[in-house]
mmCIF file of C-alpha atoms in Angstrom:
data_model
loop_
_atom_site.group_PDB
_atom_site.id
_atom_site.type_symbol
_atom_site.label_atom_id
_atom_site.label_comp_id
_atom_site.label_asym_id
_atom_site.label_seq_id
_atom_site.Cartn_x
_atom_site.Cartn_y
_atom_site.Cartn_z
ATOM 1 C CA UNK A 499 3.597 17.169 -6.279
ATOM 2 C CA UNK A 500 2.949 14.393 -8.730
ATOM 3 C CA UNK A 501 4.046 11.150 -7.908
ATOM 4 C CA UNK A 502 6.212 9.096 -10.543
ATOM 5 C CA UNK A 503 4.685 5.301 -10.609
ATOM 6 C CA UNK A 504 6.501 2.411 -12.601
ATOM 7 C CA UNK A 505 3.820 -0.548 -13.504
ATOM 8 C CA UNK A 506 4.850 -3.729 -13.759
ATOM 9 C CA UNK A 507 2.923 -6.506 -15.819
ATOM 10 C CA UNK A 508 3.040 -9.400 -17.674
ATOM 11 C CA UNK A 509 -0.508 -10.337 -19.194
ATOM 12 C CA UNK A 510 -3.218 -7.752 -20.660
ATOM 13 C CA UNK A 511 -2.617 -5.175 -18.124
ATOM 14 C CA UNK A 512 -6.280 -4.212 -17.489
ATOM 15 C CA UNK A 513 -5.409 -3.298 -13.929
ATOM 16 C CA UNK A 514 -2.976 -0.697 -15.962
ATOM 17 C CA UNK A 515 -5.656 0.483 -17.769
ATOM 18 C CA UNK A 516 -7.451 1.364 -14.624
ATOM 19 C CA UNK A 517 -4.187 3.157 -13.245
ATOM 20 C CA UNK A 518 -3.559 5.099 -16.523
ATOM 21 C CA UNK A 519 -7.061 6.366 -16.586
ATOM 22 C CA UNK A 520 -7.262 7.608 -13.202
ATOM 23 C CA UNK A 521 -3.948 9.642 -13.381
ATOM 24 C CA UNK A 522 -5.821 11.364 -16.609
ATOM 25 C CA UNK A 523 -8.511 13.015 -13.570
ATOM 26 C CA UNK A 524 -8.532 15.989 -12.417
ATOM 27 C CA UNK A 525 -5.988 16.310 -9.821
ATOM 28 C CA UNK A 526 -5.094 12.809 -9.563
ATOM 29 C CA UNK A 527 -1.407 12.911 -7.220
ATOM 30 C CA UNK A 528 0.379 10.182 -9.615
ATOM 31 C CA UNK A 529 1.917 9.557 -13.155
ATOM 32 C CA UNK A 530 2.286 6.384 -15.092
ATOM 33 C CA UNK A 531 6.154 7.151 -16.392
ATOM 34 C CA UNK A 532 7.266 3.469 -17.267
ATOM 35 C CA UNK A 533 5.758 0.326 -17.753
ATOM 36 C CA UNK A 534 7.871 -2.756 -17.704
ATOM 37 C CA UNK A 535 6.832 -6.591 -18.807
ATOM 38 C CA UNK A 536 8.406 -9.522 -18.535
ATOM 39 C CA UNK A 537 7.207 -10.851 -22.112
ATOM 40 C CA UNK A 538 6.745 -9.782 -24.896
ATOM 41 C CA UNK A 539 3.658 -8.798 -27.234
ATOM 42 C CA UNK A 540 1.247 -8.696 -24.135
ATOM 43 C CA UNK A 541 -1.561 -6.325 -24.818
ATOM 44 C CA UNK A 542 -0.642 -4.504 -21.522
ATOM 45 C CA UNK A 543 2.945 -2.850 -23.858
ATOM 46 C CA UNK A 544 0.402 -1.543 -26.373
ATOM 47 C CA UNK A 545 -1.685 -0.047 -23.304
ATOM 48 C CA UNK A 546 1.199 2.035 -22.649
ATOM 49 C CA UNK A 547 2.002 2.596 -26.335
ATOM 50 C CA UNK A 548 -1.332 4.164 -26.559
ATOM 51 C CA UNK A 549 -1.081 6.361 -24.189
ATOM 52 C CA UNK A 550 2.495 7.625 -24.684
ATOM 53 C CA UNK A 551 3.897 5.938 -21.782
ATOM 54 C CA UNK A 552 7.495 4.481 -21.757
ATOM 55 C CA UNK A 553 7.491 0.772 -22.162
ATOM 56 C CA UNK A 554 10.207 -2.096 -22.426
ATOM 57 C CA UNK A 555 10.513 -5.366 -22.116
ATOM 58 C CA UNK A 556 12.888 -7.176 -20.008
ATOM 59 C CA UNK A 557 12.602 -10.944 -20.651
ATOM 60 C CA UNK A 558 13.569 -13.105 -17.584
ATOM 61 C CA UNK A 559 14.544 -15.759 -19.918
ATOM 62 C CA UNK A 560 17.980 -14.280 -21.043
ATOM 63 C CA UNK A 561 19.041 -14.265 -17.337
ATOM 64 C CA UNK A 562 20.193 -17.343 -15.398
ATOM 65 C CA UNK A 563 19.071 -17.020 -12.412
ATOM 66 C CA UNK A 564 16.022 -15.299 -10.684
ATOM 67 C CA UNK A 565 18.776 -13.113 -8.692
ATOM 68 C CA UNK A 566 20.737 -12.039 -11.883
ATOM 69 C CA UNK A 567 16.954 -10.625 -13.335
ATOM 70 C CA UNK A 568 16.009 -8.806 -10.384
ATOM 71 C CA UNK A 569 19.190 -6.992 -10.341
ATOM 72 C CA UNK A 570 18.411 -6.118 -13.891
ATOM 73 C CA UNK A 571 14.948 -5.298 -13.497
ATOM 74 C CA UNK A 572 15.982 -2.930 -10.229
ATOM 75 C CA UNK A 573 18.184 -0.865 -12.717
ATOM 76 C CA UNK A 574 15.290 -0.550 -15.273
ATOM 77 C CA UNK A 575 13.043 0.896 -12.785
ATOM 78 C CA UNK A 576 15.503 2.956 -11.040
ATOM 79 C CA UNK A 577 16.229 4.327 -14.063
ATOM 80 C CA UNK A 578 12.534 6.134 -14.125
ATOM 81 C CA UNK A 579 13.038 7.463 -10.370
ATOM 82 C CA UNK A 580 9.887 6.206 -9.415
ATOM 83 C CA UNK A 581 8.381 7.201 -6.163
ATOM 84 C CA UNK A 582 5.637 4.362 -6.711
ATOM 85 C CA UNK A 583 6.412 0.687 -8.327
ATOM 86 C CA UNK A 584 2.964 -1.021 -8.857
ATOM 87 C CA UNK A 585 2.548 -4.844 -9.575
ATOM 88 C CA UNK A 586 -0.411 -5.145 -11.738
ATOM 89 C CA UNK A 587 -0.140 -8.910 -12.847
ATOM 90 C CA UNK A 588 3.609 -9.532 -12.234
ATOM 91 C CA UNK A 589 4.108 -12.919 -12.595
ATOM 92 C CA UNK A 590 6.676 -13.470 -10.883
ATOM 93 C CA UNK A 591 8.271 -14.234 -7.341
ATOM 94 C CA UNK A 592 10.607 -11.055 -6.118
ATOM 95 C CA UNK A 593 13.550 -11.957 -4.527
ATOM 96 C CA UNK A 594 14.306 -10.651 -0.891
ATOM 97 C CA UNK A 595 16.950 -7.955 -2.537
ATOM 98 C CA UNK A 596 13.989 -6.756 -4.877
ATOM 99 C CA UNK A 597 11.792 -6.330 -2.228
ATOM 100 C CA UNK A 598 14.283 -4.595 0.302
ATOM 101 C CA UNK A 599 15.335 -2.243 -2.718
ATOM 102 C CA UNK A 600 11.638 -0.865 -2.934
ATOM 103 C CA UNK A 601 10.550 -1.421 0.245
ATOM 104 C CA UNK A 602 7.635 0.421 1.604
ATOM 105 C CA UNK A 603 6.937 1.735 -2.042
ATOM 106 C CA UNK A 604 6.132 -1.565 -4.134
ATOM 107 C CA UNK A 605 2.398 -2.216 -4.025
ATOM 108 C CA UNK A 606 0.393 -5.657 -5.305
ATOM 109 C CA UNK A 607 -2.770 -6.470 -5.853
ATOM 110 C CA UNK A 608 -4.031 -9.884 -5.133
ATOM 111 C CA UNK A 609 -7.288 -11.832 -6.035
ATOM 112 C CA UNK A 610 -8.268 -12.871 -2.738
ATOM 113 C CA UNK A 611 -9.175 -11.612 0.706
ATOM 114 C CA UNK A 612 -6.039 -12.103 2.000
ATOM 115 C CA UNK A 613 -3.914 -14.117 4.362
ATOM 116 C CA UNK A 614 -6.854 -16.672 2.868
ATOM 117 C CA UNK A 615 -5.740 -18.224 -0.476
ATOM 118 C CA UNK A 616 -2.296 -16.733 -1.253
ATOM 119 C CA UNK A 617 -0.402 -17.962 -4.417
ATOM 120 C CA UNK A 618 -2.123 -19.308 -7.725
ATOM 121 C CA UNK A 619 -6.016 -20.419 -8.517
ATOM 122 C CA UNK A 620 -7.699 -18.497 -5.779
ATOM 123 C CA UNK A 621 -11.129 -18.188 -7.414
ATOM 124 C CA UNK A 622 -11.109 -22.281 -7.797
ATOM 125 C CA UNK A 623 -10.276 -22.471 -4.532
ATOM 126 C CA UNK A 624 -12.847 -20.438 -2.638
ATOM 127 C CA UNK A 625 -15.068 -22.006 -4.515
ATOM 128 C CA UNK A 626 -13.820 -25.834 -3.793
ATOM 129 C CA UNK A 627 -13.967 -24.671 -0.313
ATOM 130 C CA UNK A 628 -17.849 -23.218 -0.402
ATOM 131 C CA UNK A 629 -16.950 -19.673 0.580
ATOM 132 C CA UNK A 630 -19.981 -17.308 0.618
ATOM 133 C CA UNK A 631 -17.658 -14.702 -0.178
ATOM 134 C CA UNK A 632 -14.398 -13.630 -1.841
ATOM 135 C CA UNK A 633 -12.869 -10.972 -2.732
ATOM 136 C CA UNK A 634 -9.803 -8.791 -3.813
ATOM 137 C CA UNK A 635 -6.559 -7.337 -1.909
ATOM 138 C CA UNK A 636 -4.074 -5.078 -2.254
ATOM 139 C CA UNK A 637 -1.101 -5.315 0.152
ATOM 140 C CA UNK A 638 2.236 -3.161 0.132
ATOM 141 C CA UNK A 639 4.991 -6.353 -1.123
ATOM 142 C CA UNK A 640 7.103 -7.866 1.791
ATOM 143 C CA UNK A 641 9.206 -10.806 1.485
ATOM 144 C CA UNK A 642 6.323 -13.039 2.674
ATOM 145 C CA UNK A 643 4.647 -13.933 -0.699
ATOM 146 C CA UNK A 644 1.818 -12.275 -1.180
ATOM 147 C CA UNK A 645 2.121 -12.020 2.921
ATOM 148 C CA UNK A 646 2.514 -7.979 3.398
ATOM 149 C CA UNK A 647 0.487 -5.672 5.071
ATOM 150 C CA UNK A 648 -3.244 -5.351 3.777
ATOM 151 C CA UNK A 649 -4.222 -1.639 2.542
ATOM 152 C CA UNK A 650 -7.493 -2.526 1.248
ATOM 153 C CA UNK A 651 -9.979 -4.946 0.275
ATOM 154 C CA UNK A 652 -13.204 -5.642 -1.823
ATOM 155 C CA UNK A 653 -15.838 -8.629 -1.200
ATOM 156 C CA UNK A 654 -17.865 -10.290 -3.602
ATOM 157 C CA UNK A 655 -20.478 -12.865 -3.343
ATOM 158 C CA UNK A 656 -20.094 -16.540 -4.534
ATOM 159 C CA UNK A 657 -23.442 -17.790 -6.139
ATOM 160 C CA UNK A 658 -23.921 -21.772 -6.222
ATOM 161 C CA UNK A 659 -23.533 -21.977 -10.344
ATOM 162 C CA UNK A 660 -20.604 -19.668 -10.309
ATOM 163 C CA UNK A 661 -17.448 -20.862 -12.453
ATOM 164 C CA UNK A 662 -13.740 -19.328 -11.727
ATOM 165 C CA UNK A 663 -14.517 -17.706 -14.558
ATOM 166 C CA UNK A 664 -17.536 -15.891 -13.443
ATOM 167 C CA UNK A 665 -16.014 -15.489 -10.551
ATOM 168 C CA UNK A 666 -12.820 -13.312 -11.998
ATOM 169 C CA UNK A 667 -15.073 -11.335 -14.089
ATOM 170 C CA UNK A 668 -16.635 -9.944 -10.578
ATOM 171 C CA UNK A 669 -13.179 -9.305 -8.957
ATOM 172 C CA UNK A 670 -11.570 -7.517 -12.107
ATOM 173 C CA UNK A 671 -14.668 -4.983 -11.619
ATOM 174 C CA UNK A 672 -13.286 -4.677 -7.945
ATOM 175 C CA UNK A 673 -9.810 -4.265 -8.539
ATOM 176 C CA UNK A 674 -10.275 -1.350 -11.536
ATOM 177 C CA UNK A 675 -11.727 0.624 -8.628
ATOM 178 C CA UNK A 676 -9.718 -0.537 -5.198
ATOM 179 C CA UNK A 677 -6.374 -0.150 -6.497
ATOM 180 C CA UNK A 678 -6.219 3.157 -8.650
ATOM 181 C CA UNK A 679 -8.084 4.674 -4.903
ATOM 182 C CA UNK A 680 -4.885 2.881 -3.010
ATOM 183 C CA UNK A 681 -2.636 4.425 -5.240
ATOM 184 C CA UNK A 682 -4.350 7.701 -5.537
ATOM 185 C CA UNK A 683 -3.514 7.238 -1.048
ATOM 186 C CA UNK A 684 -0.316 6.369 -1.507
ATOM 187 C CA UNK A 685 0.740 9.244 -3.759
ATOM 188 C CA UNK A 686 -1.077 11.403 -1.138
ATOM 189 C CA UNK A 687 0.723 10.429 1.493
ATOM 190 C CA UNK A 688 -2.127 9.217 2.904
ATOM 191 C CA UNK A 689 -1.113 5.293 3.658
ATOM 192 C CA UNK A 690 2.755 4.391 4.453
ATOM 193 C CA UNK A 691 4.009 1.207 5.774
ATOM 194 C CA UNK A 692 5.594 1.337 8.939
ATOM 195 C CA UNK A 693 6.878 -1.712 10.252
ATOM 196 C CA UNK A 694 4.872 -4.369 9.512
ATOM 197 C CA UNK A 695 1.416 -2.343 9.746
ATOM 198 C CA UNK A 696 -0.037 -0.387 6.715
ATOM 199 C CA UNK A 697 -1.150 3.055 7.948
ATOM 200 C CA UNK A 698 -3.939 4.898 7.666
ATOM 201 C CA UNK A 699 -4.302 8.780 7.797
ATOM 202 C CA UNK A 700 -2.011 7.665 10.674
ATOM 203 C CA UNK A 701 -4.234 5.007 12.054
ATOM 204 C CA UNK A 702 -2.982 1.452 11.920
ATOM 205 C CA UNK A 703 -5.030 -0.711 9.655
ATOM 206 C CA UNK A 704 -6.227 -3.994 10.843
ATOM 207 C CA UNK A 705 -4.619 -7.441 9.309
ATOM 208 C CA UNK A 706 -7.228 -7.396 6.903
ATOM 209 C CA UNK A 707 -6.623 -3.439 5.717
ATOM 210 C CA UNK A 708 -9.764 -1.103 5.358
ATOM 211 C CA UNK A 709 -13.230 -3.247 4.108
ATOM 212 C CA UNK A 710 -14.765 -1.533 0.560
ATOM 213 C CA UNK A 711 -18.184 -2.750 0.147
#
C-alpha cells in the first residue's frame, strides 16, 4: 500500500525535489499528496506545482501566537490523511501539541551529525570548532529540538579552505540521497519509533542511528 506523505517547507525545497523524484520509481511505497509552506513565493510551491502536487500556503504571520498556528497547520495536514509528515526545511519550532499530534510519524532532517550542533549555523560551527568531519541527520521529531531519535546519518569531510558554503554544497548531496532511503523505510514499515529508540528491521538503532558512508 502506498503511503500518503505531507512535506513541509519553507525555502527552495530541494530536499522535496529529492522526495518527489523518488516516489516517481518503480515501486517506491510513498506519495507526495500535499505540500505546505509557511511563506509565500518560495521556489519549493512551484516544485509541487510542477509536478501536480497539492500546495498551500499557510502564513504564520496572520496568527498570534505560535500555539494558535500549529493548531491551524495540524488541520491543514490532517486534512490530506497523511500517514507520513516530512520536514524538509521547516523553519520553524513545533510546539509540544504539534509534535504529540504526529508523533512517531513526523520526520526531520538536520545538517549535522547529531546530538553535536543542534539549532542554526551548523556548518560554521564545525568548522569554528576544527571538526575533521560533519555530516547530515535525519531524526523522527520529538519535543527535544532537533533532540529525537537518530534514523540515519551521512559524514562528510571538512578540508582546511572549506567555507560554510562549500561545506552545505557537500551535505545537500547527502541529504537528496539519506532522506528519500529513510522515507522509502518508513513507508515500508521498515523503521518505527518506539519509545525513545528508532527501530530498525526491529533492531534498536544506536543514539547516532545507522552510519551511510
Amino acid at each position: 500500500m502506498t503511503r500518503r506523505i505531507v512535506v513541509l517547507i519553507s525555502g527552495s525545497g530541494s530536499n522535496l525535489q529529492a522526495i518527489i523524484d523518488a516516489c516517481k520509481t518503480t515501486d517506491y511505497p510513498g506519495e507526495v499528496v500535499g505540500v505546505i509552506s509557511n511563506k509565500a513565493e518560495v521556489f519549493g510551491l512551484t516544485r509541487a506545482e510542477n509536478a501536480n502536487i497539492p500546495h498551500q500556503v499557510l502564513s504564520h504571520k496572520e496568527y498570534d501566537s505560535r500555539e494558535s498556528y500549529d493548531q491551524a497547520l495540524v488541520s491543514a495536514i490532517d486534512d490530506y490523511n497523511p500517514d507520513l509528515v516530512v520536514l524538509a526545511g521547516f523553519m520553524r519550532i513545533l510546539t509540544p501539541d504539534f509534535v504529540q499530534h504526529f508523533s512517531g510519524k513526523l520526520l526531520n532532517i538536520h545538517p549535522s551529525l547529531l546530538p553535536k550542533y543542534q539549532g542554526l549555523n551548523t556548518h560554521q560551527r564545525a568548522i569554528d570548532a576544527n571538526d575533521k568531519e560533519h555530516g547530515v541527520s535525519v531524526h523522527f521529531v520529538t519535543e527535544e529540538l532537533d533532540g529525537g531519535p537518530v534514523i540515519l546519518q551521512a559524514k562528510v569531510p571538512i578540508f582546511p579552505e572549506d567555507t560554510a558554503d562549500d561545506l552545505a554544497s557537500r551535505i545537500h548531496v547527502q541529504e537528496h540521497k539519506i532522506y528519500p532511503l529513510v522515507i522509502n523505510w518508513f513507508c515500508s514499515g521498515r523503521v518505527v519509533m518506539i519509545g525513545d529508540k528508532a527501530v530498525l528491521d526491529g533492531v534498536s538503532l544506536p543514539s547516532s542511528g545507522y552510519a551511510s558512508e
